[in-house]
């Protein structure tokens, strides 16, 4: 296919699905006060409810890789988006915590292919040397969903209520599914698919490779923490630590979403440019991870004057692990790209689920304040995950005899 056709048919439709995925992933950061008010949720319950999306998302990653390699991203993504739309309707009409939890999990299941379907299509149609740029472009487009999930969604919820907002989201998701079926290439698999048993065996073989175990802790923790925290706890943190009003929180979350969108695309451009000069994507990724961890340190210690700039850096560089996806998939094999990407994505969303839930548990151990949760509780919760990320970085760097950063 020509480049314009690749962009319009093999990348844009899946990026539209990923847009909706990120919108629904992050929406609870805005509607959390309404959910807490309507259902009297504790911090742990709020974390568990929001993390239901990530839990279902993570659990489906491994079978998802097999489905993408066997049936192609077009059919798989369109079918799963239909489930996400039904989940939004169920969320809108749920009457208790269990109903909301089940609906939130259904939404997560429906969006489980949001990014992986995009990457599978990219691996099929985009030359390997340009995939880092293509993948970051997809992610930056998806970040528009994070932008919409902030102040625009807050305005929508104030206008029509959070339940009606989810009905509108359901309709938009179905439009994205129809768009994919109508535009994406019908032939989107490489060769004839192997028997299912063989495909699952090949996926398990990927999980046993030393390369996976060197990469997964670092990629899973760095990306997973950013997903888990920015899509829920960043909003309450801005309220409780910086003392912002609800409207100010929405605006600051918007700034963070824009930082994510601009940052991840800039990372792709930098990696693409440096790659032409012989600097590999893994080297670029490590450099940005160091900046990302430094920013988290400023947040944990609540350094006056630098806290919100640090949040902007966390948003901009928190998903820099995207550079490793094409690098890892290329070493596993093009025909295994869906499964290779899904194994890494699985590690990320397991961590994201744990981060959303465990941060809520740790915060709940500290006395509540008049406006929300204890600032000290946030520092302890985020600090524990920062330590885990530093250990993962040390583990990766300790594998020096096996390292390949080109």
CSV table of C-alpha atoms in Angstrom, one decimal:
chain,number,residue,atom,x,y,z
A,1,UNK,CA,0.0,0.0,0.0
A,2,UNK,CA,1.0,3.6,-0.5
A,3,UNK,CA,1.8,5.8,2.5
A,4,UNK,CA,-1.4,7.8,2.4
A,5,UNK,CA,-3.5,4.7,2.1
A,6,UNK,CA,-1.6,3.1,5.1
A,7,UNK,CA,-2.3,6.2,7.2
A,8,UNK,CA,-6.0,6.4,6.2
A,9,UNK,CA,-6.9,2.7,6.3
A,10,UNK,CA,-4.4,0.7,8.3
A,11,UNK,CA,-3.7,3.3,11.1
A,12,UNK,CA,-6.4,6.0,11.4
A,13,UNK,CA,-9.4,3.6,12.0
A,14,UNK,CA,-7.6,1.8,14.9
A,15,UNK,CA,-6.3,5.1,16.3
A,16,UNK,CA,-10.0,6.2,16.5
A,17,UNK,CA,-10.7,3.0,18.6
A,18,UNK,CA,-7.7,3.8,20.8
A,19,UNK,CA,-9.0,7.4,21.2
A,20,UNK,CA,-12.2,6.0,22.8
A,21,UNK,CA,-10.2,3.5,24.8
A,22,UNK,CA,-8.2,6.3,26.5
A,23,UNK,CA,-11.2,8.4,27.0
A,24,UNK,CA,-13.0,5.7,29.0
A,25,UNK,CA,-9.8,4.6,30.8
A,26,UNK,CA,-9.4,8.1,32.2
A,27,UNK,CA,-12.9,9.3,32.7
A,28,UNK,CA,-13.1,8.2,36.4
A,29,UNK,CA,-10.5,10.8,37.2
A,30,UNK,CA,-13.2,13.4,36.4
A,31,UNK,CA,-16.4,11.6,37.6
A,32,UNK,CA,-14.8,10.2,40.8
A,33,UNK,CA,-16.4,12.9,43.0
A,34,UNK,CA,-19.9,12.0,41.6
A,35,UNK,CA,-19.3,8.2,42.1
A,36,UNK,CA,-18.0,8.8,45.7
A,37,UNK,CA,-21.0,11.0,46.4
A,38,UNK,CA,-23.6,8.7,44.9
A,39,UNK,CA,-22.3,5.4,46.3
A,40,UNK,CA,-20.3,6.6,49.4
A,41,UNK,CA,-17.2,4.8,48.2
A,42,UNK,CA,-14.0,4.5,50.3
A,43,UNK,CA,-10.6,5.3,48.6
A,44,UNK,CA,-10.0,1.5,48.2
A,45,UNK,CA,-13.4,1.0,46.7
A,46,UNK,CA,-12.9,3.8,44.3
A,47,UNK,CA,-9.5,2.4,43.3
A,48,UNK,CA,-11.0,-1.1,42.9
A,49,UNK,CA,-14.0,0.1,40.8
A,50,UNK,CA,-11.7,2.1,38.5
A,51,UNK,CA,-9.2,-0.7,38.3
A,52,UNK,CA,-11.9,-3.2,37.1
A,53,UNK,CA,-11.3,-1.7,33.6
A,54,UNK,CA,-7.6,-2.5,33.9
A,55,UNK,CA,-8.0,-5.9,35.5
A,56,UNK,CA,-10.3,-7.2,32.7
A,57,UNK,CA,-8.1,-5.4,30.1
A,58,UNK,CA,-4.9,-7.2,31.5
A,59,UNK,CA,-6.5,-10.6,31.8
A,60,UNK,CA,-7.5,-10.6,28.1
A,61,UNK,CA,-4.1,-9.6,26.8
A,62,UNK,CA,-2.7,-13.0,26.3
A,63,UNK,CA,-5.6,-14.6,24.4
A,64,UNK,CA,-5.9,-11.3,22.6
A,65,UNK,CA,-2.4,-11.8,21.1
A,66,UNK,CA,-3.5,-15.1,19.6
A,67,UNK,CA,-6.7,-13.6,18.3
A,68,UNK,CA,-5.0,-10.7,16.6
A,69,UNK,CA,-2.4,-13.0,14.9
A,70,UNK,CA,-5.1,-15.5,13.8
A,71,UNK,CA,-8.1,-13.3,12.8
A,72,UNK,CA,-6.5,-9.9,12.2
A,73,UNK,CA,-7.0,-6.5,14.0
A,74,UNK,CA,-10.1,-5.5,11.9
A,75,UNK,CA,-12.5,-8.2,13.1
A,76,UNK,CA,-11.1,-8.5,16.6
A,77,UNK,CA,-11.2,-4.7,17.3
A,78,UNK,CA,-14.6,-4.1,15.9
A,79,UNK,CA,-16.1,-7.0,17.9
A,80,UNK,CA,-14.5,-6.0,21.1
A,81,UNK,CA,-15.6,-2.3,20.7
A,82,UNK,CA,-19.2,-3.6,20.6
A,83,UNK,CA,-18.6,-5.1,24.0
A,84,UNK,CA,-17.2,-1.8,25.3
A,85,UNK,CA,-20.3,0.0,24.1
A,86,UNK,CA,-22.6,-2.4,25.9
A,87,UNK,CA,-20.4,-1.9,29.0
A,88,UNK,CA,-21.0,1.8,28.8
A,89,UNK,CA,-24.7,1.3,28.7
A,90,UNK,CA,-24.5,-1.0,31.6
A,91,UNK,CA,-22.5,1.5,33.6
A,92,UNK,CA,-25.0,4.2,32.8
A,93,UNK,CA,-27.9,2.2,34.3
A,94,UNK,CA,-26.1,0.4,37.1
A,95,UNK,CA,-27.7,0.9,40.5
A,96,UNK,CA,-25.0,-0.3,42.9
A,97,UNK,CA,-21.3,-0.9,43.3
A,98,UNK,CA,-21.3,-4.4,42.0
A,99,UNK,CA,-23.3,-3.3,38.9
A,100,UNK,CA,-20.8,-0.6,38.2
A,101,UNK,CA,-17.8,-2.9,38.8
A,102,UNK,CA,-19.1,-5.5,36.4
A,103,UNK,CA,-19.9,-2.8,33.8
A,104,UNK,CA,-16.5,-1.2,34.2
A,105,UNK,CA,-14.9,-4.6,33.7
A,106,UNK,CA,-16.9,-5.1,30.5
A,107,UNK,CA,-15.7,-1.7,29.2
A,108,UNK,CA,-12.1,-2.8,30.0
A,109,UNK,CA,-12.6,-6.1,28.1
A,110,UNK,CA,-14.0,-4.3,25.2
A,111,UNK,CA,-11.1,-1.9,24.9
A,112,UNK,CA,-8.4,-4.6,25.5
A,113,UNK,CA,-7.3,-4.5,21.8
A,114,UNK,CA,-7.3,-0.6,21.7
A,115,UNK,CA,-3.6,-0.2,21.3
A,116,UNK,CA,-2.6,-3.8,20.4
A,117,UNK,CA,-4.8,-3.9,17.3
A,118,UNK,CA,-3.2,-0.6,16.2
A,119,UNK,CA,0.3,-2.1,16.7
A,120,UNK,CA,-0.6,-5.3,14.9
A,121,UNK,CA,-1.8,-3.3,11.9
A,122,UNK,CA,1.4,-1.2,12.1
A,123,UNK,CA,3.5,-4.4,12.2
A,124,UNK,CA,1.7,-5.7,9.1
A,125,UNK,CA,1.9,-2.6,6.9
A,126,UNK,CA,4.6,-0.2,8.2
A,127,UNK,CA,8.4,-0.8,7.5
A,128,UNK,CA,10.1,-1.9,10.7
A,129,UNK,CA,12.5,1.2,10.7
A,130,UNK,CA,9.5,3.5,10.9
A,131,UNK,CA,7.3,1.7,13.3
A,132,UNK,CA,8.4,3.6,16.4
A,133,UNK,CA,7.2,6.8,14.8
A,134,UNK,CA,4.0,5.1,13.6
A,135,UNK,CA,3.3,3.7,17.0
A,136,UNK,CA,3.9,6.9,18.9
A,137,UNK,CA,1.7,8.7,16.3
A,138,UNK,CA,-1.1,6.3,17.1
A,139,UNK,CA,-0.6,6.8,20.8
A,140,UNK,CA,-0.6,10.6,20.5
A,141,UNK,CA,-3.9,10.4,18.6
A,142,UNK,CA,-5.3,8.2,21.4
A,143,UNK,CA,-4.1,10.8,23.8
A,144,UNK,CA,-6.7,13.1,22.4
A,145,UNK,CA,-9.1,10.8,24.3
A,146,UNK,CA,-7.3,11.6,27.5
A,147,UNK,CA,-7.7,15.3,26.6
A,148,UNK,CA,-11.5,14.9,26.1
A,149,UNK,CA,-11.7,12.9,29.3
A,150,UNK,CA,-10.7,16.0,31.3
A,151,UNK,CA,-12.3,19.4,31.2
A,152,UNK,CA,-14.6,18.7,28.2
A,153,UNK,CA,-16.0,15.6,30.0
A,154,UNK,CA,-16.4,17.6,33.2
A,155,UNK,CA,-18.4,20.1,31.3
A,156,UNK,CA,-20.5,17.3,29.7
A,157,UNK,CA,-21.2,15.7,33.1
A,158,UNK,CA,-22.1,19.0,34.6
A,159,UNK,CA,-24.6,19.6,31.7
A,160,UNK,CA,-26.3,16.2,31.5
A,161,UNK,CA,-25.0,14.0,34.4
A,162,UNK,CA,-22.5,11.2,34.4
A,163,UNK,CA,-25.0,8.5,33.5
A,164,UNK,CA,-26.2,10.3,30.3
A,165,UNK,CA,-22.6,11.0,29.4
A,166,UNK,CA,-21.9,7.2,29.4
A,167,UNK,CA,-24.9,6.7,27.0
A,168,UNK,CA,-23.3,9.2,24.6
A,169,UNK,CA,-19.9,7.4,25.0
A,170,UNK,CA,-21.6,4.1,24.0
A,171,UNK,CA,-22.9,5.6,20.7
A,172,UNK,CA,-19.4,7.0,19.9
A,173,UNK,CA,-17.8,3.6,20.5
A,174,UNK,CA,-20.2,1.9,18.1
A,175,UNK,CA,-19.3,4.6,15.5
A,176,UNK,CA,-15.7,3.7,15.9
A,177,UNK,CA,-16.4,0.0,15.4
A,178,UNK,CA,-18.3,0.7,12.2
A,179,UNK,CA,-15.5,2.9,11.0
A,180,UNK,CA,-13.0,0.1,11.4
A,181,UNK,CA,-15.2,-2.4,9.6
A,182,UNK,CA,-15.8,0.0,6.7
A,183,UNK,CA,-12.3,1.3,6.2
A,184,UNK,CA,-9.6,-1.1,7.6
A,185,UNK,CA,-8.0,-3.6,5.2
A,186,UNK,CA,-9.9,-6.9,5.2
A,187,UNK,CA,-6.7,-8.9,4.5
A,188,UNK,CA,-4.7,-8.1,7.6
A,189,UNK,CA,-2.9,-11.3,8.7
A,190,UNK,CA,0.5,-12.6,7.6
A,191,UNK,CA,0.3,-16.0,6.0
A,192,UNK,CA,-2.0,-18.9,7.0
A,193,UNK,CA,-2.7,-19.0,10.8
A,194,UNK,CA,-1.3,-22.0,12.7
A,195,UNK,CA,-3.6,-24.2,14.8
A,196,UNK,CA,-4.8,-22.5,18.0
A,197,UNK,CA,-2.8,-25.0,20.1
A,198,UNK,CA,0.4,-24.1,18.4
A,199,UNK,CA,-0.4,-20.4,18.6
A,200,UNK,CA,-0.9,-20.5,22.4
A,201,UNK,CA,2.3,-22.6,22.7
A,202,UNK,CA,4.2,-20.0,20.8
A,203,UNK,CA,2.9,-17.3,23.0
A,204,UNK,CA,3.9,-19.2,26.2
A,205,UNK,CA,7.3,-19.6,24.6
A,206,UNK,CA,7.6,-15.8,24.3
A,207,UNK,CA,6.8,-15.5,28.1
A,208,UNK,CA,9.7,-17.9,28.8
A,209,UNK,CA,12.3,-16.0,26.8
A,210,UNK,CA,15.1,-14.2,28.8
A,211,UNK,CA,14.5,-11.1,26.7
A,212,UNK,CA,10.9,-10.9,28.0
A,213,UNK,CA,12.0,-11.2,31.6
A,214,UNK,CA,14.6,-8.5,31.2
A,215,UNK,CA,12.1,-6.1,29.6
A,216,UNK,CA,8.8,-6.8,31.2
A,217,UNK,CA,9.5,-5.5,34.8
A,218,UNK,CA,10.9,-2.2,33.5
A,219,UNK,CA,8.3,-1.6,30.9
A,220,UNK,CA,5.4,-2.9,33.0
A,221,UNK,CA,6.2,-0.8,36.0
A,222,UNK,CA,7.1,2.4,34.3
A,223,UNK,CA,4.1,2.5,31.9
A,224,UNK,CA,1.7,0.7,34.3
A,225,UNK,CA,2.3,3.2,37.1
A,226,UNK,CA,1.6,6.2,34.8
A,227,UNK,CA,-1.6,4.6,33.5
A,228,UNK,CA,-2.9,3.7,36.9
A,229,UNK,CA,-2.1,7.0,38.6
A,230,UNK,CA,-2.8,9.6,35.8
A,231,UNK,CA,-6.2,8.0,34.9
A,232,UNK,CA,-7.5,8.1,38.5
A,233,UNK,CA,-5.3,9.4,41.4
A,234,UNK,CA,-3.8,12.5,39.7
A,235,UNK,CA,-7.1,14.3,40.1
A,236,UNK,CA,-7.6,13.7,43.8
A,237,UNK,CA,-3.8,14.5,44.3
A,238,UNK,CA,-4.2,17.9,42.7
A,239,UNK,CA,-7.2,18.6,45.0
A,240,UNK,CA,-5.6,17.3,48.2
A,241,UNK,CA,-2.0,18.3,47.8
A,242,UNK,CA,-2.2,21.5,45.7
A,243,UNK,CA,-5.6,22.6,47.0
A,244,UNK,CA,-7.2,23.0,43.6
A,245,UNK,CA,-11.0,23.4,43.1
A,246,UNK,CA,-12.8,20.8,41.0
A,247,UNK,CA,-12.8,23.2,38.0
A,248,UNK,CA,-9.0,23.8,38.4
A,249,UNK,CA,-8.4,20.0,38.7
A,250,UNK,CA,-10.2,19.5,35.4
A,251,UNK,CA,-8.1,22.2,33.7
A,252,UNK,CA,-4.8,20.8,35.1
A,253,UNK,CA,-5.7,17.3,34.0
A,254,UNK,CA,-6.3,18.8,30.6
A,255,UNK,CA,-2.8,20.3,30.6
A,256,UNK,CA,-1.4,16.8,31.6
A,257,UNK,CA,-3.3,15.2,28.8
A,258,UNK,CA,-1.9,17.7,26.3
A,259,UNK,CA,1.6,17.0,27.7
A,260,UNK,CA,1.0,13.3,27.1
A,261,UNK,CA,-0.1,13.8,23.6
A,262,UNK,CA,2.7,16.2,22.6
A,263,UNK,CA,5.3,14.3,24.7
A,264,UNK,CA,4.7,10.8,23.2
A,265,UNK,CA,4.7,12.1,19.6
A,266,UNK,CA,7.9,14.1,20.3
A,267,UNK,CA,9.5,11.0,21.7
A,268,UNK,CA,8.7,9.2,18.5
A,269,UNK,CA,10.1,11.9,16.3
A,270,UNK,CA,13.3,12.0,18.4
A,271,UNK,CA,13.7,8.3,18.3
A,272,UNK,CA,13.1,8.3,14.5
A,273,UNK,CA,15.7,11.0,14.0
A,274,UNK,CA,18.3,9.5,16.3
A,275,UNK,CA,17.7,6.1,14.7
A,276,UNK,CA,19.0,7.5,11.4
A,277,UNK,CA,22.2,8.4,13.3
A,278,UNK,CA,22.7,4.9,14.7
A,279,UNK,CA,21.2,5.5,18.2
A,280,UNK,CA,18.8,2.7,18.9
A,281,UNK,CA,15.2,3.0,20.4
A,282,UNK,CA,16.1,1.3,23.6
A,283,UNK,CA,18.9,3.9,24.3
A,284,UNK,CA,16.4,6.7,23.7
A,285,UNK,CA,13.8,5.0,25.9
A,286,UNK,CA,16.3,4.7,28.8
A,287,UNK,CA,17.2,8.3,28.6
A,288,UNK,CA,13.5,9.4,28.9
A,289,UNK,CA,12.8,6.9,31.6
A,290,UNK,CA,15.5,8.6,33.8
A,291,UNK,CA,13.7,11.9,33.3
A,292,UNK,CA,10.4,10.2,34.1
A,293,UNK,CA,11.7,8.8,37.4
A,294,UNK,CA,13.3,12.1,38.4
A,295,UNK,CA,9.9,13.8,37.9
A,296,UNK,CA,8.2,11.1,40.1
A,297,UNK,CA,10.7,11.8,42.8
A,298,UNK,CA,9.7,15.5,42.9
A,299,UNK,CA,6.1,14.5,43.3
A,300,UNK,CA,6.8,12.0,46.0
A,301,UNK,CA,8.7,14.6,48.1
A,302,UNK,CA,6.2,17.3,47.1
A,303,UNK,CA,8.8,19.8,46.2
A,304,UNK,CA,7.2,23.3,46.2
A,305,UNK,CA,7.1,25.0,42.8
A,306,UNK,CA,8.1,21.9,40.9
A,307,UNK,CA,5.2,19.5,41.6
A,308,UNK,CA,2.9,20.4,38.7
A,309,UNK,CA,5.8,20.7,36.2
A,310,UNK,CA,6.8,17.2,37.4
A,311,UNK,CA,3.3,15.9,36.7
A,312,UNK,CA,3.6,17.3,33.2
A,313,UNK,CA,6.8,15.4,32.7
A,314,UNK,CA,5.2,12.2,34.1
A,315,UNK,CA,2.4,12.6,31.6
A,316,UNK,CA,4.8,13.4,28.7
A,317,UNK,CA,7.3,10.5,29.3
A,318,UNK,CA,5.3,7.9,31.2
A,319,UNK,CA,4.6,5.8,28.0
A,320,UNK,CA,8.0,6.0,26.5
A,321,UNK,CA,8.1,2.2,26.7
A,322,UNK,CA,6.1,2.3,23.5
A,323,UNK,CA,9.6,2.5,21.8
A,324,UNK,CA,10.3,-1.1,22.9
A,325,UNK,CA,7.2,-2.7,21.3
A,326,UNK,CA,8.5,-2.8,17.6
A,327,UNK,CA,12.0,-3.5,18.9
A,328,UNK,CA,10.8,-6.5,20.9
A,329,UNK,CA,8.3,-7.7,18.2
A,330,UNK,CA,11.0,-7.6,15.5
A,331,UNK,CA,13.2,-9.9,17.5
A,332,UNK,CA,10.4,-12.3,18.3
A,333,UNK,CA,9.1,-12.5,14.6
A,334,UNK,CA,6.7,-10.6,12.4
A,335,UNK,CA,4.1,-13.4,12.4
A,336,UNK,CA,4.2,-13.4,16.2
A,337,UNK,CA,3.9,-9.6,16.5
A,338,UNK,CA,0.4,-9.6,18.1
A,339,UNK,CA,1.4,-12.1,20.8
A,340,UNK,CA,4.8,-10.4,21.4
A,341,UNK,CA,3.2,-7.0,21.9
A,342,UNK,CA,0.4,-8.5,24.0
A,343,UNK,CA,2.8,-10.1,26.5
A,344,UNK,CA,4.4,-6.8,27.2
A,345,UNK,CA,1.1,-5.0,27.3
A,346,UNK,CA,-0.1,-7.7,29.8
A,347,UNK,CA,2.7,-6.8,32.2
A,348,UNK,CA,1.8,-3.1,31.9
A,349,UNK,CA,-1.8,-3.5,32.7
A,350,UNK,CA,-1.3,-5.9,35.6
A,351,UNK,CA,0.8,-3.1,37.2
A,352,UNK,CA,-1.7,-0.4,36.2
A,353,UNK,CA,-4.5,-2.5,38.0
A,354,UNK,CA,-2.3,-2.9,41.0
A,355,UNK,CA,-1.4,0.8,41.1
A,356,UNK,CA,-4.9,2.0,41.0
A,357,UNK,CA,-6.1,-0.4,43.7
A,358,UNK,CA,-3.0,-0.4,46.0
A,359,UNK,CA,-2.6,3.4,46.0
A,360,UNK,CA,-6.2,3.6,47.2
A,361,UNK,CA,-5.5,1.1,50.0
A,362,UNK,CA,-2.4,3.0,51.2
A,363,UNK,CA,-4.1,6.3,51.1
A,364,UNK,CA,-6.9,4.8,53.2
A,365,UNK,CA,-4.5,4.0,55.9
A,366,UNK,CA,-4.0,7.7,56.7
A,367,UNK,CA,-6.6,10.0,58.3
A,368,UNK,CA,-8.8,11.9,55.9
A,369,UNK,CA,-8.7,15.6,55.7
A,370,UNK,CA,-11.5,18.1,55.5
A,371,UNK,CA,-11.4,18.2,51.7
A,372,UNK,CA,-10.3,14.7,50.8
A,373,UNK,CA,-7.3,12.4,51.5
A,374,UNK,CA,-4.0,12.8,53.4
A,375,UNK,CA,-1.1,14.3,51.3
A,376,UNK,CA,1.2,12.1,53.3
A,377,UNK,CA,-0.7,9.0,52.2
A,378,UNK,CA,-0.1,10.0,48.5
A,379,UNK,CA,3.6,10.3,49.1
A,380,UNK,CA,3.9,6.9,50.7
A,381,UNK,CA,1.7,5.2,48.0
A,382,UNK,CA,3.6,6.8,45.1
A,383,UNK,CA,6.9,6.4,46.8
A,384,UNK,CA,6.5,2.6,47.1
A,385,UNK,CA,5.9,2.3,43.3
A,386,UNK,CA,8.8,4.6,42.6
A,387,UNK,CA,11.1,2.3,44.5
A,388,UNK,CA,9.7,-0.7,42.5
A,389,UNK,CA,10.5,1.1,39.2
A,390,UNK,CA,14.1,1.9,40.3
A,391,UNK,CA,14.6,-1.8,41.2
A,392,UNK,CA,13.3,-2.8,37.8
A,393,UNK,CA,15.7,-0.3,36.1
A,394,UNK,CA,18.6,-1.8,38.1
A,395,UNK,CA,17.5,-5.3,37.0
A,396,UNK,CA,17.5,-4.3,33.3
A,397,UNK,CA,20.8,-2.6,33.5
A,398,UNK,CA,22.3,-5.6,35.4
A,399,UNK,CA,21.7,-7.7,32.3
A,400,UNK,CA,24.7,-6.0,30.6
A,401,UNK,CA,26.2,-9.2,29.0
A,402,UNK,CA,22.8,-9.9,27.3
A,403,UNK,CA,21.8,-6.3,26.5
A,404,UNK,CA,21.1,-5.1,23.0
A,405,UNK,CA,20.1,-1.5,22.8
A,406,UNK,CA,20.1,-1.0,19.1
